JSON list of C-alpha atoms and ligand atoms in Angstrom, two decimals:
[
{"chain": "A", "resi": 1, "resn": "MET", "atom": "CA", "xyz": [107.59, 124.97, 112.37]},
{"chain": "A", "resi": 2, "resn": "LYS", "atom": "CA", "xyz": [106.62, 127.84, 110.03]},
{"chain": "A", "resi": 3, "resn": "ILE", "atom": "CA", "xyz": [102.97, 127.97, 109.01]},
{"chain": "A", "resi": 4, "resn": "LYS", "atom": "CA", "xyz": [101.64, 130.14, 106.20]},
{"chain": "A", "resi": 5, "resn": "VAL", "atom": "CA", "xyz": [97.90, 130.57, 105.69]},
{"chain": "A", "resi": 6, "resn": "VAL", "atom": "CA", "xyz": [96.41, 131.09, 102.23]},
{"chain": "A", "resi": 7, "resn": "ASN", "atom": "CA", "xyz": [92.81, 132.29, 102.04]},
{"chain": "A", "resi": 8, "resn": "THR", "atom": "CA", "xyz": [91.50, 130.78, 98.78]},
{"chain": "A", "resi": 9, "resn": "ALA", "atom": "CA", "xyz": [92.32, 127.99, 96.32]},
{"chain": "A", "resi": 10, "resn": "ASN", "atom": "CA", "xyz": [93.05, 130.69, 93.74]},
{"chain": "A", "resi": 11, "resn": "GLN", "atom": "CA", "xyz": [95.71, 132.31, 95.91]},
{"chain": "A", "resi": 12, "resn": "ALA", "atom": "CA", "xyz": [97.35, 128.91, 96.40]},
{"chain": "A", "resi": 13, "resn": "LYS", "atom": "CA", "xyz": [98.26, 128.89, 92.69]},
{"chain": "A", "resi": 14, "resn": "ASP", "atom": "CA", "xyz": [100.98, 131.52, 93.38]},
{"chain": "A", "resi": 15, "resn": "ILE", "atom": "CA", "xyz": [102.57, 129.67, 96.32]},
{"chain": "A", "resi": 16, "resn": "ASP", "atom": "CA", "xyz": [105.78, 127.64, 96.20]},
{"chain": "A", "resi": 17, "resn": "PHE", "atom": "CA", "xyz": [104.91, 124.43, 98.08]},
{"chain": "A", "resi": 18, "resn": "ASP", "atom": "CA", "xyz": [108.30, 122.79, 97.55]},
{"chain": "A", "resi": 19, "resn": "GLY", "atom": "CA", "xyz": [109.28, 120.83, 100.68]},
{"chain": "A", "resi": 20, "resn": "HIS", "atom": "CA", "xyz": [106.12, 121.92, 102.52]},
{"chain": "A", "resi": 21, "resn": "ILE", "atom": "CA", "xyz": [103.15, 120.01, 103.83]},
{"chain": "A", "resi": 22, "resn": "ALA", "atom": "CA", "xyz": [99.96, 121.46, 102.36]},
{"chain": "A", "resi": 23, "resn": "VAL", "atom": "CA", "xyz": [96.87, 121.25, 104.56]},
{"chain": "A", "resi": 24, "resn": "VAL", "atom": "CA", "xyz": [93.69, 121.82, 102.55]},
{"chain": "A", "resi": 25, "resn": "ILE", "atom": "CA", "xyz": [90.60, 122.91, 104.49]},
{"chain": "A", "resi": 26, "resn": "ASP", "atom": "CA", "xyz": [87.02, 123.04, 103.15]},
{"chain": "A", "resi": 27, "resn": "VAL", "atom": "CA", "xyz": [84.90, 122.58, 106.26]},
{"chain": "A", "resi": 28, "resn": "LEU", "atom": "CA", "xyz": [81.62, 123.19, 104.37]},
{"chain": "A", "resi": 29, "resn": "ARG", "atom": "CA", "xyz": [81.80, 120.67, 102.98]},
{"chain": "A", "resi": 30, "resn": "ALA", "atom": "CA", "xyz": [84.38, 118.95, 100.76]},
{"chain": "A", "resi": 31, "resn": "THR", "atom": "CA", "xyz": [87.04, 117.98, 103.32]},
{"chain": "A", "resi": 32, "resn": "SER", "atom": "CA", "xyz": [84.33, 116.99, 105.83]},
{"chain": "A", "resi": 33, "resn": "VAL", "atom": "CA", "xyz": [82.81, 114.77, 103.12]},
{"chain": "A", "resi": 34, "resn": "ILE", "atom": "CA", "xyz": [86.16, 113.17, 102.23]},
{"chain": "A", "resi": 35, "resn": "THR", "atom": "CA", "xyz": [87.02, 112.53, 105.89]},
{"chain": "A", "resi": 36, "resn": "THR", "atom": "CA", "xyz": [83.60, 110.97, 106.48]},
{"chain": "A", "resi": 37, "resn": "ALA", "atom": "CA", "xyz": [83.70, 108.84, 103.34]},
{"chain": "A", "resi": 38, "resn": "LEU", "atom": "CA", "xyz": [87.08, 107.36, 104.27]},
{"chain": "A", "resi": 39, "resn": "GLU", "atom": "CA", "xyz": [86.13, 106.95, 107.91]},
{"chain": "A", "resi": 40, "resn": "ASN", "atom": "CA", "xyz": [83.04, 105.04, 106.80]},
{"chain": "A", "resi": 41, "resn": "GLY", "atom": "CA", "xyz": [85.07, 102.59, 104.74]},
{"chain": "A", "resi": 42, "resn": "ALA", "atom": "CA", "xyz": [85.46, 104.09, 101.27]},
{"chain": "A", "resi": 43, "resn": "ASN", "atom": "CA", "xyz": [88.50, 102.65, 99.57]},
{"chain": "A", "resi": 44, "resn": "SER", "atom": "CA", "xyz": [89.59, 106.03, 98.19]},
{"chain": "A", "resi": 45, "resn": "VAL", "atom": "CA", "xyz": [88.34, 109.39, 97.00]},
{"chain": "A", "resi": 46, "resn": "ILE", "atom": "CA", "xyz": [89.51, 110.64, 93.60]},
{"chain": "A", "resi": 47, "resn": "PRO", "atom": "CA", "xyz": [89.23, 114.45, 93.39]},
{"chain": "A", "resi": 48, "resn": "VAL", "atom": "CA", "xyz": [88.65, 115.87, 89.91]},
{"chain": "A", "resi": 49, "resn": "GLU", "atom": "CA", "xyz": [88.05, 119.42, 88.74]},
{"chain": "A", "resi": 50, "resn": "THR", "atom": "CA", "xyz": [85.22, 119.05, 86.24]},
{"chain": "A", "resi": 51, "resn": "VAL", "atom": "CA", "xyz": [81.96, 117.14, 85.86]},
{"chain": "A", "resi": 52, "resn": "GLU", "atom": "CA", "xyz": [83.18, 115.90, 82.46]},
{"chain": "A", "resi": 53, "resn": "GLU", "atom": "CA", "xyz": [86.36, 114.47, 84.01]},
{"chain": "A", "resi": 54, "resn": "ALA", "atom": "CA", "xyz": [84.28, 112.73, 86.67]},
{"chain": "A", "resi": 55, "resn": "GLN", "atom": "CA", "xyz": [82.01, 111.21, 84.01]},
{"chain": "A", "resi": 56, "resn": "SER", "atom": "CA", "xyz": [84.83, 109.95, 81.80]},
{"chain": "A", "resi": 57, "resn": "LEU", "atom": "CA", "xyz": [86.73, 108.48, 84.74]},
{"chain": "A", "resi": 58, "resn": "TYR", "atom": "CA", "xyz": [83.51, 106.76, 85.85]},
{"chain": "A", "resi": 59, "resn": "ALA", "atom": "CA", "xyz": [82.95, 105.39, 82.35]},
{"chain": "A", "resi": 60, "resn": "ALA", "atom": "CA", "xyz": [86.40, 103.76, 82.53]},
{"chain": "A", "resi": 61, "resn": "SER", "atom": "CA", "xyz": [85.81, 102.31, 86.04]},
{"chain": "A", "resi": 62, "resn": "ASP", "atom": "CA", "xyz": [83.94, 99.31, 87.41]},
{"chain": "A", "resi": 63, "resn": "PRO", "atom": "CA", "xyz": [80.46, 100.75, 88.17]},
{"chain": "A", "resi": 64, "resn": "LYS", "atom": "CA", "xyz": [79.97, 98.20, 90.98]},
{"chain": "A", "resi": 65, "resn": "LYS", "atom": "CA", "xyz": [82.99, 99.61, 92.83]},
{"chain": "A", "resi": 66, "resn": "THR", "atom": "CA", "xyz": [82.69, 103.30, 91.95]},
{"chain": "A", "resi": 67, "resn": "LEU", "atom": "CA", "xyz": [80.47, 106.21, 92.99]},
{"chain": "A", "resi": 68, "resn": "ARG", "atom": "CA", "xyz": [80.25, 109.73, 91.60]},
{"chain": "A", "resi": 69, "resn": "GLY", "atom": "CA", "xyz": [79.83, 112.48, 94.19]},
{"chain": "A", "resi": 70, "resn": "GLY", "atom": "CA", "xyz": [79.88, 116.23, 94.28]},
{"chain": "A", "resi": 71, "resn": "GLU", "atom": "CA", "xyz": [78.08, 119.49, 93.78]},
{"chain": "A", "resi": 72, "resn": "ARG", "atom": "CA", "xyz": [77.81, 122.66, 91.80]},
{"chain": "A", "resi": 73, "resn": "HIS", "atom": "CA", "xyz": [76.59, 125.68, 93.77]},
{"chain": "A", "resi": 74, "resn": "ALA", "atom": "CA", "xyz": [76.12, 123.29, 96.74]},
{"chain": "A", "resi": 75, "resn": "VAL", "atom": "CA", "xyz": [73.55, 121.15, 94.89]},
{"chain": "A", "resi": 76, "resn": "LYS", "atom": "CA", "xyz": [74.01, 117.51, 93.78]},
{"chain": "A", "resi": 77, "resn": "ILE", "atom": "CA", "xyz": [75.12, 117.14, 90.16]},
{"chain": "A", "resi": 78, "resn": "GLU", "atom": "CA", "xyz": [72.47, 115.63, 87.89]},
{"chain": "A", "resi": 79, "resn": "GLY", "atom": "CA", "xyz": [73.06, 111.91, 87.28]},
{"chain": "A", "resi": 80, "resn": "PHE", "atom": "CA", "xyz": [75.57, 111.56, 90.13]},
{"chain": "A", "resi": 81, "resn": "ASP", "atom": "CA", "xyz": [75.15, 108.97, 92.87]},
{"chain": "A", "resi": 82, "resn": "LEU", "atom": "CA", "xyz": [75.81, 111.33, 95.77]},
{"chain": "A", "resi": 83, "resn": "GLY", "atom": "CA", "xyz": [75.83, 115.05, 96.47]},
{"chain": "A", "resi": 84, "resn": "ASN", "atom": "CA", "xyz": [78.20, 116.89, 98.78]},
{"chain": "A", "resi": 85, "resn": "SER", "atom": "CA", "xyz": [76.48, 116.14, 102.07]},
{"chain": "A", "resi": 86, "resn": "PRO", "atom": "CA", "xyz": [78.68, 114.15, 104.49]},
{"chain": "A", "resi": 87, "resn": "LEU", "atom": "CA", "xyz": [75.51, 112.53, 105.85]},
{"chain": "A", "resi": 88, "resn": "GLU", "atom": "CA", "xyz": [75.01, 110.75, 102.52]},
{"chain": "A", "resi": 89, "resn": "TYR", "atom": "CA", "xyz": [78.39, 109.00, 102.79]},
{"chain": "A", "resi": 90, "resn": "LYS", "atom": "CA", "xyz": [77.17, 106.25, 105.13]},
{"chain": "A", "resi": 91, "resn": "PRO", "atom": "CA", "xyz": [79.10, 102.97, 105.65]},
{"chain": "A", "resi": 92, "resn": "LYS", "atom": "CA", "xyz": [76.53, 100.92, 103.73]},
{"chain": "A", "resi": 93, "resn": "THR", "atom": "CA", "xyz": [76.82, 103.32, 100.78]},
{"chain": "A", "resi": 94, "resn": "VAL", "atom": "CA", "xyz": [80.57, 103.87, 100.55]},
{"chain": "A", "resi": 95, "resn": "GLU", "atom": "CA", "xyz": [82.19, 100.74, 102.02]},
{"chain": "A", "resi": 96, "resn": "SER", "atom": "CA", "xyz": [84.97, 99.43, 99.71]},
{"chain": "A", "resi": 97, "resn": "LYS", "atom": "CA", "xyz": [83.99, 101.93, 97.00]},
{"chain": "A", "resi": 98, "resn": "ASP", "atom": "CA", "xyz": [86.12, 104.48, 95.16]},
{"chain": "A", "resi": 99, "resn": "VAL", "atom": "CA", "xyz": [84.38, 107.85, 95.15]},
{"chain": "A", "resi": 100, "resn": "ILE", "atom": "CA", "xyz": [85.06, 110.19, 92.22]},
{"chain": "A", "resi": 101, "resn": "LEU", "atom": "CA", "xyz": [84.40, 113.64, 93.69]},
{"chain": "A", "resi": 102, "resn": "THR", "atom": "CA", "xyz": [84.10, 117.05, 92.09]},
{"chain": "A", "resi": 103, "resn": "THR", "atom": "CA", "xyz": [83.16, 120.16, 94.08]},
{"chain": "A", "resi": 104, "resn": "THR", "atom": "CA", "xyz": [83.21, 123.87, 93.32]},
{"chain": "A", "resi": 105, "resn": "ASN", "atom": "CA", "xyz": [86.17, 124.83, 95.52]},
{"chain": "A", "resi": 106, "resn": "GLY", "atom": "CA", "xyz": [87.38, 121.90, 97.65]},
{"chain": "A", "resi": 107, "resn": "THR", "atom": "CA", "xyz": [88.58, 119.61, 94.88]},
{"chain": "A", "resi": 108, "resn": "GLN", "atom": "CA", "xyz": [90.06, 122.62, 93.01]},
{"chain": "A", "resi": 109, "resn": "ALA", "atom": "CA", "xyz": [92.03, 123.53, 96.15]},
{"chain": "A", "resi": 110, "resn": "ILE", "atom": "CA", "xyz": [93.45, 120.00, 96.29]},
{"chain": "A", "resi": 111, "resn": "GLN", "atom": "CA", "xyz": [94.60, 120.32, 92.67]},
{"chain": "A", "resi": 112, "resn": "SER", "atom": "CA", "xyz": [96.27, 123.67, 93.43]},
{"chain": "A", "resi": 113, "resn": "VAL", "atom": "CA", "xyz": [98.71, 122.18, 95.99]},
{"chain": "A", "resi": 114, "resn": "LYS", "atom": "CA", "xyz": [100.01, 119.31, 93.83]},
{"chain": "A", "resi": 115, "resn": "SER", "atom": "CA", "xyz": [103.66, 120.33, 94.20]},
{"chain": "A", "resi": 116, "resn": "ALA", "atom": "CA", "xyz": [103.64, 119.97, 98.03]},
{"chain": "A", "resi": 117, "resn": "ALA", "atom": "CA", "xyz": [105.78, 117.29, 99.71]},
{"chain": "A", "resi": 118, "resn": "LYS", "atom": "CA", "xyz": [102.64, 115.93, 101.34]},
{"chain": "A", "resi": 119, "resn": "ILE", "atom": "CA", "xyz": [98.95, 116.84, 101.05]},
{"chain": "A", "resi": 120, "resn": "VAL", "atom": "CA", "xyz": [96.75, 116.43, 104.12]},
{"chain": "A", "resi": 121, "resn": "LEU", "atom": "CA", "xyz": [93.04, 117.24, 104.27]},
{"chain": "A", "resi": 122, "resn": "ALA", "atom": "CA", "xyz": [91.58, 118.85, 107.38]},
{"chain": "A", "resi": 123, "resn": "CYS", "atom": "CA", "xyz": [88.19, 119.85, 108.70]},
{"chain": "A", "resi": 124, "resn": "LEU", "atom": "CA", "xyz": [86.92, 120.64, 112.19]},
{"chain": "A", "resi": 125, "resn": "ARG", "atom": "CA", "xyz": [86.02, 116.97, 112.72]},
{"chain": "A", "resi": 126, "resn": "ASN", "atom": "CA", "xyz": [89.61, 115.71, 112.33]},
{"chain": "A", "resi": 127, "resn": "ALA", "atom": "CA", "xyz": [91.62, 118.83, 113.32]},
{"chain": "A", "resi": 128, "resn": "ALA", "atom": "CA", "xyz": [93.24, 117.30, 116.43]},
{"chain": "A", "resi": 129, "resn": "ALA", "atom": "CA", "xyz": [94.32, 114.18, 114.52]},
{"chain": "A", "resi": 130, "resn": "VAL", "atom": "CA", "xyz": [95.77, 116.38, 111.74]},
{"chain": "A", "resi": 131, "resn": "ALA", "atom": "CA", "xyz": [97.64, 118.49, 114.31]},
{"chain": "A", "resi": 132, "resn": "GLU", "atom": "CA", "xyz": [99.26, 115.31, 115.70]},
{"chain": "A", "resi": 133, "resn": "ILE", "atom": "CA", "xyz": [100.47, 114.33, 112.23]},
{"chain": "A", "resi": 134, "resn": "LEU", "atom": "CA", "xyz": [101.91, 117.81, 111.58]},
{"chain": "A", "resi": 135, "resn": "ILE", "atom": "CA", "xyz": [103.78, 117.77, 114.90]},
{"chain": "A", "resi": 136, "resn": "ARG", "atom": "CA", "xyz": [105.16, 114.32, 114.13]},
{"chain": "A", "resi": 137, "resn": "GLU", "atom": "CA", "xyz": [106.32, 115.36, 110.63]},
{"chain": "A", "resi": 138, "resn": "ASP", "atom": "CA", "xyz": [107.77, 118.68, 111.88]},
{"chain": "A", "resi": 139, "resn": "LYS", "atom": "CA", "xyz": [107.97, 120.29, 108.40]},
{"chain": "A", "resi": 140, "resn": "ASP", "atom": "CA", "xyz": [106.94, 123.79, 107.35]},
{"chain": "A", "resi": 141, "resn": "VAL", "atom": "CA", "xyz": [103.26, 123.96, 106.50]},
{"chain": "A", "resi": 142, "resn": "VAL", "atom": "CA", "xyz": [101.00, 125.91, 104.15]},
{"chain": "A", "resi": 143, "resn": "ILE", "atom": "CA", "xyz": [97.34, 125.87, 105.18]},
{"chain": "A", "resi": 144, "resn": "VAL", "atom": "CA", "xyz": [95.06, 126.43, 102.20]},
{"chain": "A", "resi": 145, "resn": "CYS", "atom": "CA", "xyz": [91.52, 127.58, 103.01]},
{"chain": "A", "resi": 146, "resn": "ALA", "atom": "CA", "xyz": [89.56, 126.43, 99.95]},
{"chain": "A", "resi": 147, "resn": "GLY", "atom": "CA", "xyz": [86.92, 129.20, 100.10]},
{"chain": "A", "resi": 148, "resn": "THR", "atom": "CA", "xyz": [83.49, 129.42, 98.55]},
{"chain": "A", "resi": 149, "resn": "GLU", "atom": "CA", "xyz": [82.77, 130.49, 94.97]},
{"chain": "A", "resi": 150, "resn": "GLY", "atom": "CA", "xyz": [86.32, 131.89, 94.77]},
{"chain": "A", "resi": 151, "resn": "ASN", "atom": "CA", "xyz": [86.09, 133.95, 97.98]},
{"chain": "A", "resi": 152, "resn": "PHE", "atom": "CA", "xyz": [87.43, 133.41, 101.49]},
{"chain": "A", "resi": 153, "resn": "SER", "atom": "CA", "xyz": [84.99, 131.44, 103.66]},
{"chain": "A", "resi": 154, "resn": "LEU", "atom": "CA", "xyz": [84.83, 131.96, 107.42]},
{"chain": "A", "resi": 155, "resn": "ASP", "atom": "CA", "xyz": [84.24, 128.25, 108.19]},
{"chain": "A", "resi": 156, "resn": "ASP", "atom": "CA", "xyz": [87.64, 127.44, 106.66]},
{"chain": "A", "resi": 157, "resn": "GLY", "atom": "CA", "xyz": [89.24, 130.33, 108.56]},
{"chain": "A", "resi": 158, "resn": "LEU", "atom": "CA", "xyz": [87.78, 129.08, 111.83]},
{"chain": "A", "resi": 159, "resn": "CYS", "atom": "CA", "xyz": [89.25, 125.62, 111.22]},
{"chain": "A", "resi": 160, "resn": "ALA", "atom": "CA", "xyz": [92.65, 127.08, 110.23]},
{"chain": "A", "resi": 161, "resn": "GLY", "atom": "CA", "xyz": [92.58, 129.09, 113.47]},
{"chain": "A", "resi": 162, "resn": "TYR", "atom": "CA", "xyz": [91.70, 125.99, 115.46]},
{"chain": "A", "resi": 163, "resn": "LEU", "atom": "CA", "xyz": [94.49, 123.98, 113.87]},
{"chain": "A", "resi": 164, "resn": "LEU", "atom": "CA", "xyz": [96.97, 126.77, 114.67]},
{"chain": "A", "resi": 165, "resn": "HIS", "atom": "CA", "xyz": [95.66, 126.87, 118.23]},
{"chain": "A", "resi": 166, "resn": "LEU", "atom": "CA", "xyz": [96.18, 123.11, 118.67]},
{"chain": "A", "resi": 167, "resn": "LEU", "atom": "CA", "xyz": [99.68, 123.31, 117.18]},
{"chain": "A", "resi": 168, "resn": "LYS", "atom": "CA", "xyz": [100.60, 126.28, 119.36]},
{"chain": "A", "resi": 169, "resn": "GLU", "atom": "CA", "xyz": [99.72, 124.29, 122.47]},
{"chain": "A", "resi": 170, "resn": "LYS", "atom": "CA", "xyz": [102.17, 121.50, 121.61]},
{"chain": "A", "resi": 171, "resn": "ALA", "atom": "CA", "xyz": [104.90, 122.90, 119.34]},
{"chain": "A", "resi": 172, "resn": "ALA", "atom": "CA", "xyz": [106.97, 125.97, 118.65]},
{"chain": "A", "resi": 173, "resn": "ILE", "atom": "CA", "xyz": [105.22, 127.53, 115.67]},
{"chain": "A", "resi": 174, "resn": "GLU", "atom": "CA", "xyz": [105.64, 130.72, 113.73]},
{"chain": "A", "resi": 175, "resn": "THR", "atom": "CA", "xyz": [102.74, 131.89, 111.60]},
{"chain": "A", "resi": 176, "resn": "ASP", "atom": "CA", "xyz": [101.98, 134.93, 109.43]},
{"chain": "A", "resi": 177, "resn": "ASP", "atom": "CA", "xyz": [99.67, 137.84, 110.35]},
{"chain": "A", "resi": 178, "resn": "TYR", "atom": "CA", "xyz": [96.72, 136.10, 108.75]},
{"chain": "A", "resi": 179, "resn": "GLY", "atom": "CA", "xyz": [97.41, 133.00, 110.85]},
{"chain": "A", "resi": 180, "resn": "ILE", "atom": "CA", "xyz": [97.63, 135.17, 113.99]},
{"chain": "A", "resi": 181, "resn": "LEU", "atom": "CA", "xyz": [94.26, 136.72, 113.16]},
{"chain": "A", "resi": 182, "resn": "LEU", "atom": "CA", "xyz": [92.58, 133.36, 112.57]},
{"chain": "A", "resi": 183, "resn": "GLU", "atom": "CA", "xyz": [93.97, 131.80, 115.75]},
{"chain": "A", "resi": 184, "resn": "ARG", "atom": "CA", "xyz": [92.55, 134.78, 117.69]},
{"chain": "A", "resi": 185, "resn": "PHE", "atom": "CA", "xyz": [89.23, 134.40, 115.87]},
{"chain": "A", "resi": 186, "resn": "TYR", "atom": "CA", "xyz": [89.12, 130.73, 116.91]},
{"chain": "A", "resi": 187, "resn": "ARG", "atom": "CA", "xyz": [89.90, 131.57, 120.55]},
{"chain": "A", "resi": 188, "resn": "HIS", "atom": "CA", "xyz": [87.16, 134.20, 120.53]},
{"chain": "A", "resi": 189, "resn": "SER", "atom": "CA", "xyz": [84.71, 131.65, 119.06]},
{"chain": "A", "resi": 190, "resn": "ALA", "atom": "CA", "xyz": [85.75, 128.40, 120.78]},
{"chain": "A", "resi": 191, "resn": "GLU", "atom": "CA", "xyz": [82.68, 128.16, 123.01]},
{"chain": "A", "resi": 192, "resn": "ARG", "atom": "CA", "xyz": [80.21, 129.12, 120.26]},
{"chain": "A", "resi": 193, "resn": "LEU", "atom": "CA", "xyz": [81.36, 127.80, 116.91]},
{"chain": "A", "resi": 194, "resn": "MET", "atom": "CA", "xyz": [77.89, 127.88, 115.34]},
{"chain": "A", "resi": 195, "resn": "ASP", "atom": "CA", "xyz": [77.18, 131.48, 116.42]},
{"chain": "A", "resi": 196, "resn": "SER", "atom": "CA", "xyz": [80.55, 132.65, 115.15]},
{"chain": "A", "resi": 197, "resn": "LEU", "atom": "CA", "xyz": [79.59, 131.48, 111.64]},
{"chain": "A", "resi": 198, "resn": "SER", "atom": "CA", "xyz": [75.97, 132.67, 111.63]},
{"chain": "A", "resi": 199, "resn": "ASP", "atom": "CA", "xyz": [76.65, 135.51, 109.15]},
{"chain": "A", "resi": 200, "resn": "CYS", "atom": "CA", "xyz": [78.96, 133.44, 106.94]},
{"chain": "A", "resi": 201, "resn": "PHE", "atom": "CA", "xyz": [77.78, 133.45, 103.28]},
{"chain": "A", "resi": 202, "resn": "HIS", "atom": "CA", "xyz": [78.08, 129.69, 102.78]},
{"chain": "A", "resi": 203, "resn": "VAL", "atom": "CA", "xyz": [76.40, 128.85, 106.10]},
{"chain": "A", "resi": 204, "resn": "LYS", "atom": "CA", "xyz": [73.43, 131.04, 105.19]},
{"chain": "A", "resi": 205, "resn": "ARG", "atom": "CA", "xyz": [73.24, 129.50, 101.73]},
{"chain": "A", "resi": 206, "resn": "LEU", "atom": "CA", "xyz": [73.41, 125.91, 103.01]},
{"chain": "A", "resi": 207, "resn": "LYS", "atom": "CA", "xyz": [70.63, 126.68, 105.50]},
{"chain": "A", "resi": 208, "resn": "VAL", "atom": "CA", "xyz": [68.40, 128.06, 102.75]},
{"chain": "A", "resi": 209, "resn": "LEU", "atom": "CA", "xyz": [69.05, 124.90, 100.70]},
{"chain": "A", "resi": 210, "resn": "GLY", "atom": "CA", "xyz": [68.00, 122.70, 103.64]},
{"chain": "A", "resi": 211, "resn": "PHE", "atom": "CA", "xyz": [71.47, 121.53, 104.73]},
{"chain": "A", "resi": 212, "resn": "SER", "atom": "CA", "xyz": [71.36, 122.65, 108.39]},
{"chain": "A", "resi": 213, "resn": "ASP", "atom": "CA", "xyz": [72.12, 119.10, 109.59]},
{"chain": "A", "resi": 214, "resn": "ASP", "atom": "CA", "xyz": [75.29, 119.11, 107.46]},
{"chain": "A", "resi": 215, "resn": "ILE", "atom": "CA", "xyz": [76.42, 122.31, 109.17]},
{"chain": "A", "resi": 216, "resn": "MET", "atom": "CA", "xyz": [75.89, 120.79, 112.64]},
{"chain": "A", "resi": 217, "resn": "PHE", "atom": "CA", "xyz": [77.78, 117.65, 111.57]},
{"chain": "A", "resi": 218, "resn": "CYS", "atom": "CA", "xyz": [80.70, 119.57, 110.06]},
{"chain": "A", "resi": 219, "resn": "LEU", "atom": "CA", "xyz": [81.05, 121.73, 113.19]},
{"chain": "A", "resi": 220, "resn": "GLN", "atom": "CA", "xyz": [81.51, 118.72, 115.50]},
{"chain": "A", "resi": 221, "resn": "ALA", "atom": "CA", "xyz": [85.15, 119.39, 116.34]},
{"chain": "A", "resi": 222, "resn": "ASN", "atom": "CA", "xyz": [87.37, 116.36, 117.02]},
{"chain": "A", "resi": 223, "resn": "SER", "atom": "CA", "xyz": [84.81, 113.73, 116.28]},
{"chain": "A", "resi": 224, "resn": "SER", "atom": "CA", "xyz": [87.06, 111.86, 113.84]},
{"chain": "A", "resi": 225, "resn": "ARG", "atom": "CA", "xyz": [90.58, 110.41, 114.00]},
{"chain": "A", "resi": 226, "resn": "CYS", "atom": "CA", "xyz": [90.66, 109.85, 110.23]},
{"chain": "A", "resi": 227, "resn": "VAL", "atom": "CA", "xyz": [93.37, 111.79, 108.37]},
{"chain": "A", "resi": 228, "resn": "PRO", "atom": "CA", "xyz": [93.00, 111.82, 104.56]},
{"chain": "A", "resi": 229, "resn": "VAL", "atom": "CA", "xyz": [96.13, 112.26, 102.43]},
{"chain": "A", "resi": 230, "resn": "GLU", "atom": "CA", "xyz": [96.37, 112.79, 98.70]},
{"chain": "A", "resi": 231, "resn": "GLN", "atom": "CA", "xyz": [98.98, 110.96, 96.63]},
{"chain": "A", "resi": 232, "resn": "GLN", "atom": "CA", "xyz": [99.10, 110.74, 92.85]},
{"chain": "A", "resi": 233, "resn": "GLY", "atom": "CA", "xyz": [95.52, 111.77, 92.35]},
{"chain": "A", "resi": 234, "resn": "ARG", "atom": "CA", "xyz": [93.97, 109.52, 94.98]},
{"chain": "A", "resi": 235, "resn": "ILE", "atom": "CA", "xyz": [92.98, 110.30, 98.57]},
{"chain": "A", "resi": 236, "resn": "THR", "atom": "CA", "xyz": [93.28, 107.53, 101.15]},
{"chain": "A", "resi": 237, "resn": "ARG", "atom": "CA", "xyz": [93.45, 107.30, 104.94]},
{"chain": "A", "resi": 238, "resn": "LEU", "atom": "CA", "xyz": [96.81, 107.92, 106.56]},
{"chain": "A", "resi": 239, "resn": "ARG", "atom": "CA", "xyz": [95.19, 106.76, 109.79]},
{"chain": "B", "resi": 301, "resn": "MLT", "atom": "C1", "xyz": [82.99, 123.38, 97.70]},
{"chain": "B", "resi": 301, "resn": "MLT", "atom": "O1", "xyz": [83.90, 122.58, 97.41]},
{"chain": "B", "resi": 301, "resn": "MLT", "atom": "O2", "xyz": [82.84, 124.45, 97.11]},
{"chain": "B", "resi": 301, "resn": "MLT", "atom": "C2", "xyz": [82.04, 123.09, 98.84]},
{"chain": "B", "resi": 301, "resn": "MLT", "atom": "O3", "xyz": [82.28, 121.87, 99.38]},
{"chain": "B", "resi": 301, "resn": "MLT", "atom": "C3", "xyz": [80.63, 123.46, 98.46]},
{"chain": "B", "resi": 301, "resn": "MLT", "atom": "C4", "xyz": [79.53, 122.74, 99.23]},
{"chain": "B", "resi": 301, "resn": "MLT", "atom": "O4", "xyz": [79.40, 122.92, 100.44]},
{"chain": "B", "resi": 301, "resn": "MLT", "atom": "O5", "xyz": [78.76, 122.00, 98.64]}
]
């Protein structure tokens, strides 16, 4: 299995995904939010790029069955039902609902891999479950680290490294130099995930905004078996 690692959603726009599985990672916080929403019973998550798109899709939906979620600059969008904190996506809030979600980088990254044979969403919480799916499918993979405000984000790199580490334990994989670097970074950090991200721009920003509990939650590796997959504009649970 060949695995390429791409460091931002922007860079993904130049990649040929034909025949590949794309794995999109936005640990803080979009893919952690999506995994949690589906695990807690949401019917689906619909990723859109702009606030306007989210509003017009909502206007055409049944308001009793639909929620609007997302952020700009990590803060809840005015008038939306939910922000981008996974802790908001509780069973009683999301059960049987479709969530229209727009985030600064995560949902853009999902749009940028549309031509892939399959689109899987990963975060630290579901990394082991995602690794099992990739081994079962046995196709070449492109891991897309969504990034933050257009730049590479270390939380995504840590998760990419962890995923590579899990795959390496169970399958014959070949990755690029960036993948080698990130797998080594994960191994170096495995016993102290939080410390390894302490200087990360987005971690520092989320702390200042009062989202420390979100960071703790998103760093709980292998706490979910839920694997979200995107198909024709809608994200549902593969398992
Ligand atoms: C994003 O998609 O840019 C992130 O999920 C931002 C955030 O943590 O709110």
